[in-house]
Coordinates of C-alpha atoms and ligand atoms in Angstrom, one line a residue:
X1 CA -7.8 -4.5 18.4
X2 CA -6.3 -1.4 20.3
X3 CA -8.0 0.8 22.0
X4 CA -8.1 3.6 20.0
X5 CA -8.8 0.5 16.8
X6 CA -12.0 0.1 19.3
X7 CA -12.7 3.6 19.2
X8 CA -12.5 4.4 15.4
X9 CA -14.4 1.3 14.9
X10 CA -16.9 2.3 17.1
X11 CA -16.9 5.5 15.2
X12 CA -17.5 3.5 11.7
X13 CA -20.0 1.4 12.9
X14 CA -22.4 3.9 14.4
X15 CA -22.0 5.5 11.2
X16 CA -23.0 2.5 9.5
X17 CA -25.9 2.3 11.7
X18 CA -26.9 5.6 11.1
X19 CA -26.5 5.3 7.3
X20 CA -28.7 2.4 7.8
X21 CA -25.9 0.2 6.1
X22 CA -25.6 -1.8 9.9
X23 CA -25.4 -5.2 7.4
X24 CA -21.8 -4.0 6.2
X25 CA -20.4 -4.0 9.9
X26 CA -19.4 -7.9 10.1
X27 CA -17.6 -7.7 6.7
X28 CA -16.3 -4.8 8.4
X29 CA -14.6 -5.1 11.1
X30 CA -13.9 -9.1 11.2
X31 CA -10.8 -8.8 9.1
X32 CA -11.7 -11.7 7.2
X33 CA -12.6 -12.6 4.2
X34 CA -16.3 -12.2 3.1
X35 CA -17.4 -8.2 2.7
X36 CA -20.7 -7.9 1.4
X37 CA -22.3 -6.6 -1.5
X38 CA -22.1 -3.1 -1.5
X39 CA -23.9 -2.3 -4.4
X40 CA -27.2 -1.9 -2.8
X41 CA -25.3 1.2 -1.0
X42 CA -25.3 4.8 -2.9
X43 CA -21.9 6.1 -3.4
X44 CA -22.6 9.4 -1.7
X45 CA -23.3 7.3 1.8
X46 CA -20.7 5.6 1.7
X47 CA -18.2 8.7 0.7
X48 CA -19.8 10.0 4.3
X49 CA -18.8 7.3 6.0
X50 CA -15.5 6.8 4.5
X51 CA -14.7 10.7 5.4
X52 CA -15.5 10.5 8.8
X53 CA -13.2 7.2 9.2
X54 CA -10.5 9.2 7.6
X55 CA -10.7 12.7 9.7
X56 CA -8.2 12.3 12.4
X57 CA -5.6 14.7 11.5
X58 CA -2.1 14.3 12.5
X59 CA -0.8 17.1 14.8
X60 CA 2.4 17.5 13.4
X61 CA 1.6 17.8 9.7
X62 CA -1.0 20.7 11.2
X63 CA 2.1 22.0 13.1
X64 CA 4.0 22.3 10.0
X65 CA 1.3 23.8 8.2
X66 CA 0.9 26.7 10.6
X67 CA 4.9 27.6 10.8
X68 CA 5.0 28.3 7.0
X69 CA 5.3 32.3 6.9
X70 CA 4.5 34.4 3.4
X71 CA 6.9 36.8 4.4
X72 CA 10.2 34.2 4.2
X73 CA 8.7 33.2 0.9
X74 CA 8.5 37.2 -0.3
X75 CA 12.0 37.9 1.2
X76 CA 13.6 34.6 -0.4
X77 CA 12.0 36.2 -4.5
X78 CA 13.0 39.2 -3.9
X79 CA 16.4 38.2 -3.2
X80 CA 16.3 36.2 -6.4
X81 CA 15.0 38.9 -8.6
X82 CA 17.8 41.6 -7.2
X83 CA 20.4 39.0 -8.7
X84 CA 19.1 40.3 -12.4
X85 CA 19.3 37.8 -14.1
X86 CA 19.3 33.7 -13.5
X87 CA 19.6 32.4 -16.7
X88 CA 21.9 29.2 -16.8
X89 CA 24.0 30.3 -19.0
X90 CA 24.8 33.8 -17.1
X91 CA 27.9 34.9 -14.6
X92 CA 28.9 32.1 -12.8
X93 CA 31.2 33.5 -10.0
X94 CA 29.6 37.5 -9.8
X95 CA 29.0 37.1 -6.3
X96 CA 25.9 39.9 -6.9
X97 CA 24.5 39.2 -10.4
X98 CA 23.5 36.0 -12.5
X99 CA 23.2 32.4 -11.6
X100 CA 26.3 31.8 -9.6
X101 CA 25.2 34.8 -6.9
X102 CA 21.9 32.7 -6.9
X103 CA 23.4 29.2 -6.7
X104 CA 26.0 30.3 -3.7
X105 CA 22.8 32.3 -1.8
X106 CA 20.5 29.2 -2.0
X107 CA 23.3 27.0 -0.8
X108 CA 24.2 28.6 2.6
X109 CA 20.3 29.3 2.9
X110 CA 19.1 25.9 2.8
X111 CA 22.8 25.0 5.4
X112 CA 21.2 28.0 7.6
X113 CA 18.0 25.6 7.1
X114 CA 19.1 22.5 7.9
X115 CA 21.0 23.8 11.5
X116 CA 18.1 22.9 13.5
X117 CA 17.9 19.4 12.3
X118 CA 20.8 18.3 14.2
X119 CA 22.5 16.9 11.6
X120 CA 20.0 15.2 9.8
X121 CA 19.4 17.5 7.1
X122 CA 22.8 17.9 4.6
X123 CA 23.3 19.9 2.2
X124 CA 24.9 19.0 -0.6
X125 CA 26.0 21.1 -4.2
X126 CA 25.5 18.3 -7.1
X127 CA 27.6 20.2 -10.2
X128 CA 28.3 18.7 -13.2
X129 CA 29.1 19.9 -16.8
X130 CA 26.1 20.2 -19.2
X131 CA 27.4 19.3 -23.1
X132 CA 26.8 21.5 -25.7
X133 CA 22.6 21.0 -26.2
X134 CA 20.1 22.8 -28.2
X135 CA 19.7 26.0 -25.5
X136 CA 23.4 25.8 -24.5
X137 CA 26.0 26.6 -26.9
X138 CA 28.6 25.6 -24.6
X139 CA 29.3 23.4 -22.5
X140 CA 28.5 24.8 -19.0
X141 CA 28.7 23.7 -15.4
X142 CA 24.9 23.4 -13.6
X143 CA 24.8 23.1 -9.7
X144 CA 21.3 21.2 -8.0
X145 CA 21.3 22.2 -4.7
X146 CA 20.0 19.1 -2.6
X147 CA 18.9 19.5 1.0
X148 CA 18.3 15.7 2.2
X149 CA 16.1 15.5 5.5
X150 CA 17.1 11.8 6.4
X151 CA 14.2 9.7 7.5
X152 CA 14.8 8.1 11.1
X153 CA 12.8 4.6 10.5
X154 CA 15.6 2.3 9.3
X155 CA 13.0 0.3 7.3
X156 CA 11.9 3.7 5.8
X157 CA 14.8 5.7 5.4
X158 CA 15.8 4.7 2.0
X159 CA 12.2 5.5 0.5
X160 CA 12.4 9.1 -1.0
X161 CA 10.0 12.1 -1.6
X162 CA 11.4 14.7 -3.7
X163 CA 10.0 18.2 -3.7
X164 CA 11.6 20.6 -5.9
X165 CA 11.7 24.2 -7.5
X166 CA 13.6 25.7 -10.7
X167 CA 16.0 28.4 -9.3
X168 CA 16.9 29.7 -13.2
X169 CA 14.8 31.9 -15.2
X170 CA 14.8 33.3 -18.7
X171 CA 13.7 36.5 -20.5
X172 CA 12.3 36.3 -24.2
X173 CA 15.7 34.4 -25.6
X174 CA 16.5 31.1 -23.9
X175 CA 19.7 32.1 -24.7
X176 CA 20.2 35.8 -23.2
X177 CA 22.5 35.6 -20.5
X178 CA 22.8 39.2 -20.1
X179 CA 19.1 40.9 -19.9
X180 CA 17.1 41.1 -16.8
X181 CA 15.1 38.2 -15.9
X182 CA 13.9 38.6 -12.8
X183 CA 12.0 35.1 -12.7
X184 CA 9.7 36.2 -9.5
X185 CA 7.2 34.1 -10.5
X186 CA 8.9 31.2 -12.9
X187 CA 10.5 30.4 -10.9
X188 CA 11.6 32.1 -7.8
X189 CA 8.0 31.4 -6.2
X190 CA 8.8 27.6 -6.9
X191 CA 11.9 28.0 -5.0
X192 CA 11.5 29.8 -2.5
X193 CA 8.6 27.4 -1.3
X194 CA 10.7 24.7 -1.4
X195 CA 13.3 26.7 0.6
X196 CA 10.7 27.8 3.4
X197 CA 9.4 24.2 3.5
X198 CA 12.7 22.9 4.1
X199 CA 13.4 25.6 7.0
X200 CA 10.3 24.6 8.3
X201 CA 10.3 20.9 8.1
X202 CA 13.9 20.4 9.2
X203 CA 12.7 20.9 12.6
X204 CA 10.5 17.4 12.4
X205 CA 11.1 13.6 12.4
X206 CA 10.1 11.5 9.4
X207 CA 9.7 8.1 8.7
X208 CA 11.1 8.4 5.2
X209 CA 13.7 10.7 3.6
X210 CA 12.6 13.8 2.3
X211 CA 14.7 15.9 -0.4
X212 CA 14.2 19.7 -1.0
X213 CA 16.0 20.7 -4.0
X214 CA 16.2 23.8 -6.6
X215 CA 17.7 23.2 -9.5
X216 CA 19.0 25.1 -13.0
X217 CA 18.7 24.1 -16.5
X218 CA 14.8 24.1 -16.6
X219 CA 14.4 26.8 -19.4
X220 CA 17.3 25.3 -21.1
X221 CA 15.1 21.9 -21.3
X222 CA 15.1 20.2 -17.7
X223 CA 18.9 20.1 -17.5
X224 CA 19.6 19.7 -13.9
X225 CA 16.2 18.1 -13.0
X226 CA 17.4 15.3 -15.7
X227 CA 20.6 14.9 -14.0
X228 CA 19.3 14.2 -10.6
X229 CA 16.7 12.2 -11.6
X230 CA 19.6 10.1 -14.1
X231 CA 21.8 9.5 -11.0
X232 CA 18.8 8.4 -8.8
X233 CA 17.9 5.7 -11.0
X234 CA 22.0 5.0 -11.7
X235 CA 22.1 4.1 -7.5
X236 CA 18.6 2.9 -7.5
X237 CA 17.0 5.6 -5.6
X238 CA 13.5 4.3 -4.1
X239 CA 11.8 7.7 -5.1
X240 CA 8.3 7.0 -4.3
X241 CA 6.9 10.8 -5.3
X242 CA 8.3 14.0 -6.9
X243 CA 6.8 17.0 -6.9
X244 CA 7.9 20.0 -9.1
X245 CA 6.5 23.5 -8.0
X246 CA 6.9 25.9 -11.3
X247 CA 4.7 29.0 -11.6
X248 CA 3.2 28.8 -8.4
X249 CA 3.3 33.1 -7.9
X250 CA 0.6 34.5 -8.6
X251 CA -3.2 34.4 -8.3
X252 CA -4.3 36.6 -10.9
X253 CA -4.5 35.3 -14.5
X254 CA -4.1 36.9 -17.6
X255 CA -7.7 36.3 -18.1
X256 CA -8.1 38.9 -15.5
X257 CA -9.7 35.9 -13.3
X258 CA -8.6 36.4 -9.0
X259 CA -8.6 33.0 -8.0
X260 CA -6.5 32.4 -4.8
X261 CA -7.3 29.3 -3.6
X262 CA -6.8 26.7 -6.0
X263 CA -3.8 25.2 -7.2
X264 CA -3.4 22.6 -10.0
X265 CA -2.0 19.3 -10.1
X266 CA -1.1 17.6 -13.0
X267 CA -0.4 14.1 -13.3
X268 CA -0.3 11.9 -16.4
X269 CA -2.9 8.7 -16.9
X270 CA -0.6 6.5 -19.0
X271 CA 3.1 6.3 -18.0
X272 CA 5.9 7.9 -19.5
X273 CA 8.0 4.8 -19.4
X274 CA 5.4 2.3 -20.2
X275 CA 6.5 -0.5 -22.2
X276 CA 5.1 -2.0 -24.5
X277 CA 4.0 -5.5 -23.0
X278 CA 2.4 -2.8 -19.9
X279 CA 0.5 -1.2 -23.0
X280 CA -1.3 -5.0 -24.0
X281 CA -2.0 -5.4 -20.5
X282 CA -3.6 -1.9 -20.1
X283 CA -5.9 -2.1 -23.0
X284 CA -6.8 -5.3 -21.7
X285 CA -7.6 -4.6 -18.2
X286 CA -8.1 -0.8 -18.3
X287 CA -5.8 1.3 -15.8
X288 CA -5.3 4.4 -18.0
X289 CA -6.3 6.3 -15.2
X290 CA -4.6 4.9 -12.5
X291 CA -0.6 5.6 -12.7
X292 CA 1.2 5.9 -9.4
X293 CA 1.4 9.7 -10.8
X294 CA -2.6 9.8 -10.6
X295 CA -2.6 7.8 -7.3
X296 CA 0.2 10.5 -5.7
X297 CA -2.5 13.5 -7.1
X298 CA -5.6 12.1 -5.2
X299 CA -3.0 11.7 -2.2
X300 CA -2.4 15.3 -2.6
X301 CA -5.8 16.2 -3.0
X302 CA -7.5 14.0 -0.2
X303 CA -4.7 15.2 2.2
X304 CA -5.2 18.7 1.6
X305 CA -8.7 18.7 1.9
X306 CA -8.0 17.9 5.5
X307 CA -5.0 20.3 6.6
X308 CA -5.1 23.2 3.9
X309 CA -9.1 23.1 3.8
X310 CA -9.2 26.9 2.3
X311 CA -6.8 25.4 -1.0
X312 CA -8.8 23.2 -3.8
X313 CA -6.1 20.8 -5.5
X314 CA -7.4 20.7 -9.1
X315 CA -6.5 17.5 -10.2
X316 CA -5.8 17.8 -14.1
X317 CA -5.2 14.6 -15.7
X318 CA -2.8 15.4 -18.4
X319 CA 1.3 15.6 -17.9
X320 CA 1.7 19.0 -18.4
X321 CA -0.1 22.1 -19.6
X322 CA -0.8 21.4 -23.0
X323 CA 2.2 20.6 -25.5
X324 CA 4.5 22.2 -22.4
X325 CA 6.9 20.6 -20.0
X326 CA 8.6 20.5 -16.3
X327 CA 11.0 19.0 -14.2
X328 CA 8.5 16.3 -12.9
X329 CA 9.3 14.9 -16.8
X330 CA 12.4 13.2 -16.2
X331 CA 11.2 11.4 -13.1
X332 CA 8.3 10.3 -14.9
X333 CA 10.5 8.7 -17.5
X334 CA 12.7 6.8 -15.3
X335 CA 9.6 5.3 -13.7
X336 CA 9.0 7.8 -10.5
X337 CA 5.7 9.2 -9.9
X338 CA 5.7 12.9 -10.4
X339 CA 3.2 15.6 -10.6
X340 CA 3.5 19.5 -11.1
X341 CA 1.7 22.0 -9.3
X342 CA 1.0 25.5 -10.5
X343 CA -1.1 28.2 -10.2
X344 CA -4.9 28.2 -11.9
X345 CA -4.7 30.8 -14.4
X346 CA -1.7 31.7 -15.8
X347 CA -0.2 35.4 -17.2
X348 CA 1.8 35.1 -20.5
X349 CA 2.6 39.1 -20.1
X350 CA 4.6 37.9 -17.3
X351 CA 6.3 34.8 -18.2
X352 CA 10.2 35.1 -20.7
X353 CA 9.4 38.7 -21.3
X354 CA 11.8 41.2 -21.4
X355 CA 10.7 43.7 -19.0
X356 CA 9.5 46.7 -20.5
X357 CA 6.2 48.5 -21.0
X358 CA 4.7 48.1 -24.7
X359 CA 1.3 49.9 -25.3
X360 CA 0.7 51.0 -21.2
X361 CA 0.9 47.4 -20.7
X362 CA 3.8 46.2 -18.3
X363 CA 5.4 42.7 -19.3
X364 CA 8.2 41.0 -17.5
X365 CA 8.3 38.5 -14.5
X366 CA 8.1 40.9 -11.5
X367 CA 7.3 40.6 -8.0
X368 CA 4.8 43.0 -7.9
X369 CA 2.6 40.2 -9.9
X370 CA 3.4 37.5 -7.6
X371 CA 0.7 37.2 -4.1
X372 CA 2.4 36.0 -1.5
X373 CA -0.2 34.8 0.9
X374 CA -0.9 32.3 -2.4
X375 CA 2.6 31.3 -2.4
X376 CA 2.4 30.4 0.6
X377 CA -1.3 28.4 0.8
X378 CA 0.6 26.4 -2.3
X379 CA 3.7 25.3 -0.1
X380 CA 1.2 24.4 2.8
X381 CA -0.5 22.0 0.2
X382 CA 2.9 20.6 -0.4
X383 CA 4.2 20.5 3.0
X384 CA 0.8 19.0 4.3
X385 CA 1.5 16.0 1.3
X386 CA 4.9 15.4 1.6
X387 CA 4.9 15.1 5.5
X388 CA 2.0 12.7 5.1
X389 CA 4.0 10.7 2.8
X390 CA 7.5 10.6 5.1
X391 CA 5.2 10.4 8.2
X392 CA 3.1 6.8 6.5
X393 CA 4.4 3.5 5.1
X394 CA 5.6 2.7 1.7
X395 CA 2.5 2.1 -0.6
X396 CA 1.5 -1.5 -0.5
X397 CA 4.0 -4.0 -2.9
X398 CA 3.0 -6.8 -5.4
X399 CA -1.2 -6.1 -4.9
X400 CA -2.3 -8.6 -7.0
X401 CA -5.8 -10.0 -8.6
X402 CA -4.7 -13.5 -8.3
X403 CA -7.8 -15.2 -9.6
X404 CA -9.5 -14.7 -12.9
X405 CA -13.2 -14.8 -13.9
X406 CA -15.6 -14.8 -11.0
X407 CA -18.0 -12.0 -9.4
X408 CA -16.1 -11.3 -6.3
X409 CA -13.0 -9.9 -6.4
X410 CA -9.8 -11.4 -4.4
X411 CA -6.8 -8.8 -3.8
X412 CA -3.8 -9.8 -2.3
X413 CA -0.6 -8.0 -1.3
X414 CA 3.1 -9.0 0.2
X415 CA 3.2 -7.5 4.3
X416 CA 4.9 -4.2 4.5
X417 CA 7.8 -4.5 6.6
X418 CA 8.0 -1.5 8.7
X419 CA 7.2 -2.4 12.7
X420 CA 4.3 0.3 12.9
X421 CA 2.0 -1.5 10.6
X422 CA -1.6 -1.3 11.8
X423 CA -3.3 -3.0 8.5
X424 CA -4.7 -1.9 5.5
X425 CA -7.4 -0.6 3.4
X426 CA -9.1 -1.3 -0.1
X427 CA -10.0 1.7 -1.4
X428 CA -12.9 1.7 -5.0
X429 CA -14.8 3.8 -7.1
X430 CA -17.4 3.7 -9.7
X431 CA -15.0 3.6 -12.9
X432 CA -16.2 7.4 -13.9
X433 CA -15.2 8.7 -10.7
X434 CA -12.5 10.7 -10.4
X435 CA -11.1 10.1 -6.2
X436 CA -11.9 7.2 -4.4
X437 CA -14.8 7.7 -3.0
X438 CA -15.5 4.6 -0.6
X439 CA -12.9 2.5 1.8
X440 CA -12.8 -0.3 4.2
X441 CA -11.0 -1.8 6.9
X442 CA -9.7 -4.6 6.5
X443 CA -7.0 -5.4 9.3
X444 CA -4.0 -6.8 9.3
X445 CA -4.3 -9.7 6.6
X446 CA -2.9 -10.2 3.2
X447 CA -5.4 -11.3 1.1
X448 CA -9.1 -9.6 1.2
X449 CA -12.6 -11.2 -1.3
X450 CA -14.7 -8.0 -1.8
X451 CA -17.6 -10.1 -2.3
X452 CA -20.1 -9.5 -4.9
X453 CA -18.4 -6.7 -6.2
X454 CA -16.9 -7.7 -9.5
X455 CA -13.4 -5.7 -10.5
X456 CA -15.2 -5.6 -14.5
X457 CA -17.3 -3.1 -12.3
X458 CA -15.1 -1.3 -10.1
X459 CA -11.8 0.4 -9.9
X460 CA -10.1 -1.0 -6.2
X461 CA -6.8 0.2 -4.5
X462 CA -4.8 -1.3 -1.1
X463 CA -3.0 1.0 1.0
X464 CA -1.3 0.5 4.4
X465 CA -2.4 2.5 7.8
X466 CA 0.1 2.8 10.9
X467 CA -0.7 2.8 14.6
X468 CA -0.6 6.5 14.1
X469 CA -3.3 6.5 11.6
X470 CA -0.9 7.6 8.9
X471 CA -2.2 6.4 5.3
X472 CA 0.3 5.2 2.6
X473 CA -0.6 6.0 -1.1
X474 CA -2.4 3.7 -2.9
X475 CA -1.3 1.0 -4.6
X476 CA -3.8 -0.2 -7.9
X477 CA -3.7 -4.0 -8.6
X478 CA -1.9 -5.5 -11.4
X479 CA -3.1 -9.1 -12.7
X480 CA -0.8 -11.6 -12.0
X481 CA 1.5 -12.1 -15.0
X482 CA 0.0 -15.1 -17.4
X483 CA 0.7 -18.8 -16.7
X484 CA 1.1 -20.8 -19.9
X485 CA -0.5 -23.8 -18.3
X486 CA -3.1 -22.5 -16.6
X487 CA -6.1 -19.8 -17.2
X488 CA -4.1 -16.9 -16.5
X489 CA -6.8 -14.0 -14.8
X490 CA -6.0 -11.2 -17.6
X491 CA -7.0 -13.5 -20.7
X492 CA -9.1 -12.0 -23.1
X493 CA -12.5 -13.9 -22.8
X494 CA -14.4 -13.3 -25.8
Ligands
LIG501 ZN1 9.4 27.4 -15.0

């Protein structure tokens, strides 16, 4: 054990003590097999202790934090706006009004963005021609503008996290390439937090590769979104998180509620590509509520709770707002964990409205609706996340129940293979709770018995921890695939 192993162990065990849960410590901190029951223990306690074992902050993700500014994120939408309109199918080469002024503007911004990085960060315009489709009568060329931070562990630098912003916008017609649409909140606020996190996070070193990209096509149904996300899984693209930010301007709903600190998160339970043969196994062995898109929203959530304390993540456990959609979509159909993030209450007056003023009331998406200071709390949620992500290992592979009916519960997982590994940690819940609410230790081993504690009862996760204390996402246990010949652990007992 390391030193500062000791130290946090010290830390957990005086806890323990205090909690008056000092049987747990051999189970522990032997990293072995053999944790007690832990039954006897009330959730909250152990939530306490399980807090305070993950409370060391990492200096740079606070540093990162701190350097986002409110006022690059106001100057970046109200450049967008002044370009009129941004509808896909508008001007392409007006080099002051319609999409093509906003695609070239974006472009040398996030180059000006990626100077600092001294060559890691490239820039790169991915065009392609968009056939003729339900909201494009023509065909007509889209642009994503990738920004690709390139991670500087060689056995991390292929895993990617995607954070990206919708750089068109729309007034009532989908279709209206000529009206105003000044988009300041869908979804200029989107993109320019992707564009201030990229100026800011360029500056850093990252396990992992991180990609900050805004993209057209969104109102004309996830065009350019779909194409990156069809090309990633065409070169097999280890995208281990997406994140789309759409609507994340404003703090002041339609329903007249001034909410400024929450944002929310949507992630979807079952997922979008599930086959069929996954479906049987679900129903069998539950797991609804434990996609890699639900595990990457209690990331978020637990990670912002410790370096963007003032923002709550409201976890919302559907895809989408109701019957709507995003660019986190096509990910999630090519097998990527995605989630959304938007702003709490939402202002129909100022979303694909003409702007005009109908009965003293003013509609249209304008920047006098959008709160900056918001904006800017939502990209420090995102920035916190997705640095956490690049800065830890990849989520633990193959985390396995390998045997079948029995009262403790064995996990097992293949060794991560990057050199910083510290060890890992089972995370569980009570099966009603939404975040896991209790962790332990377990070293540097492979296989782990949570004894007494059946997994009919609970819900358990692995993730890995470097030597920096950096936490991967967790990883929920499938059961090993069934053995003809043998009593295979997910058959149905009656
Ligand atoms: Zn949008």
């Amino acid at each position: 054990m390391r030193p500062t192993q000791t130290k946090r162990a010290v830390v957990f065990v005086t806890i323990l003590f205090l909690c008056g849960l000092a049987s747990l410590i051999p189970s522990a901190y032997a990293q072995k097999e053999g944790a007690k029951p832990k039954q006897s223990a009330s959730p909250k306690t152990l939530r306490q202790s399980s807090r305070a074992a993950a409370g060391r902050r990492n200096p740079q993700i606070s540093k990162i934090v701190s350097e986002i500014d409110a006022r690059n994120i106001e100057s970046t939408i109200r450049k967008l706006v002044s370009f009129g309109t941004r509808n896909t199918l508008s001007e392409q080469n007006n080099p002051n009004r319609g999409i093509g002024a906003a695609r070239d503007w974006l472009y040398a911004e996030f180059q000006k963005a990626a100077a600092p990085s001294g060559g890691r960060m490239t820039v790169e315009k991915q065009t392609f021609e968009q056939p003729k489709a339900a909201r494009v009568p023509q065909p007509t060329m889209l642009t994503n503008i990738v920004a690709t931070l390139k991670g500087t562990q060689p056995e991390s630098v292929n895993r990617v996290y995607v954070v990206s912003g919708h750089y068109d916008s729309m007034c009532n017609s989908p279709t209206d390439a000529k009206c105003d649409a000044p988009g300041a909140n869908d979804d200029a606020s989107g993109t320019a937090a992707v564009l201030e996190m990229a100026r800011v996070m360029a500056k850093y070193k990252f396990d992992a590769t991180i990609i900050f990209m805004t993209v057209p096509g969104e109102e004309q149904g996830l065009l350019g979104a779909t194409h990156f996300a069809e090309e990633a899984k065409k070169n097999n693209m280890d995208i281990e998180a997406m994140f789309t930010n759409d609507i994340i301007g404003s703090s002041l709903g339609g329903n007249g509620v001034r909410d400024a600190h929450t944002v929310r998160v949507f992630s979807e339970g079952v997922p979008s590509n599930e086959t069929q043969a996954e479906a049987i196994t679900r129903r069998s062995v539950g797991g609804e509520n434990d996609s890699p898109s639900r595990q990457l929203a209690r990331f978020i959530k637990e990670t912002s709770e410790h370096y963007a304390p003032s923002m709550k993540v409201w976890m919302i456990y559907r895809r989408d707002r109701y019957g709507r959609g995003g660019d986190h979509q096509p990910f999630l159909e090519r097998g990527y964990a995605a989630v959304r993030f938007t702003e709490p209450n939402e202002d129909y007056h100022h979303q694909h409205q003409n702007v005009r003023i109908e009965n003293g009331i003013q509609y249209g998406d304008l920047p006098q609706f959008d709160d900056f200071n918001y904006i800017a709390n939502v990209a420090r949620v995102n920035a916190a996340s997705l640095a956490a992500l690049a800065l830890a290992p990849a989520r633990p592979k193959n985390v396995v129940f390998p045997s079948g009916l029995a009262n403790d519960t064995v996990i097992r997982w293949d060794a991560n293979k990057e050199p910083d590994i510290a060890g890992y940690e089972i995370v569980w819940r009570d099966t009603t709770a939404a975040t896991w609410t209790n962790l332990l230790s377990v070293g540097n081993v492979l296989t782990y018995t949570m004894k007494g504690m059946s997994k009919d009862n609970y819900f358990f996760g692995v993730r890995a921890v470097d030597k920096e204390g950096n936490k991967s996402q967790v990883t929920y246990p499938r059961p090993l695939p069934r053995n003809p010949t043998s009593r295979a652990p997910q058959t149905v007992a009656p």
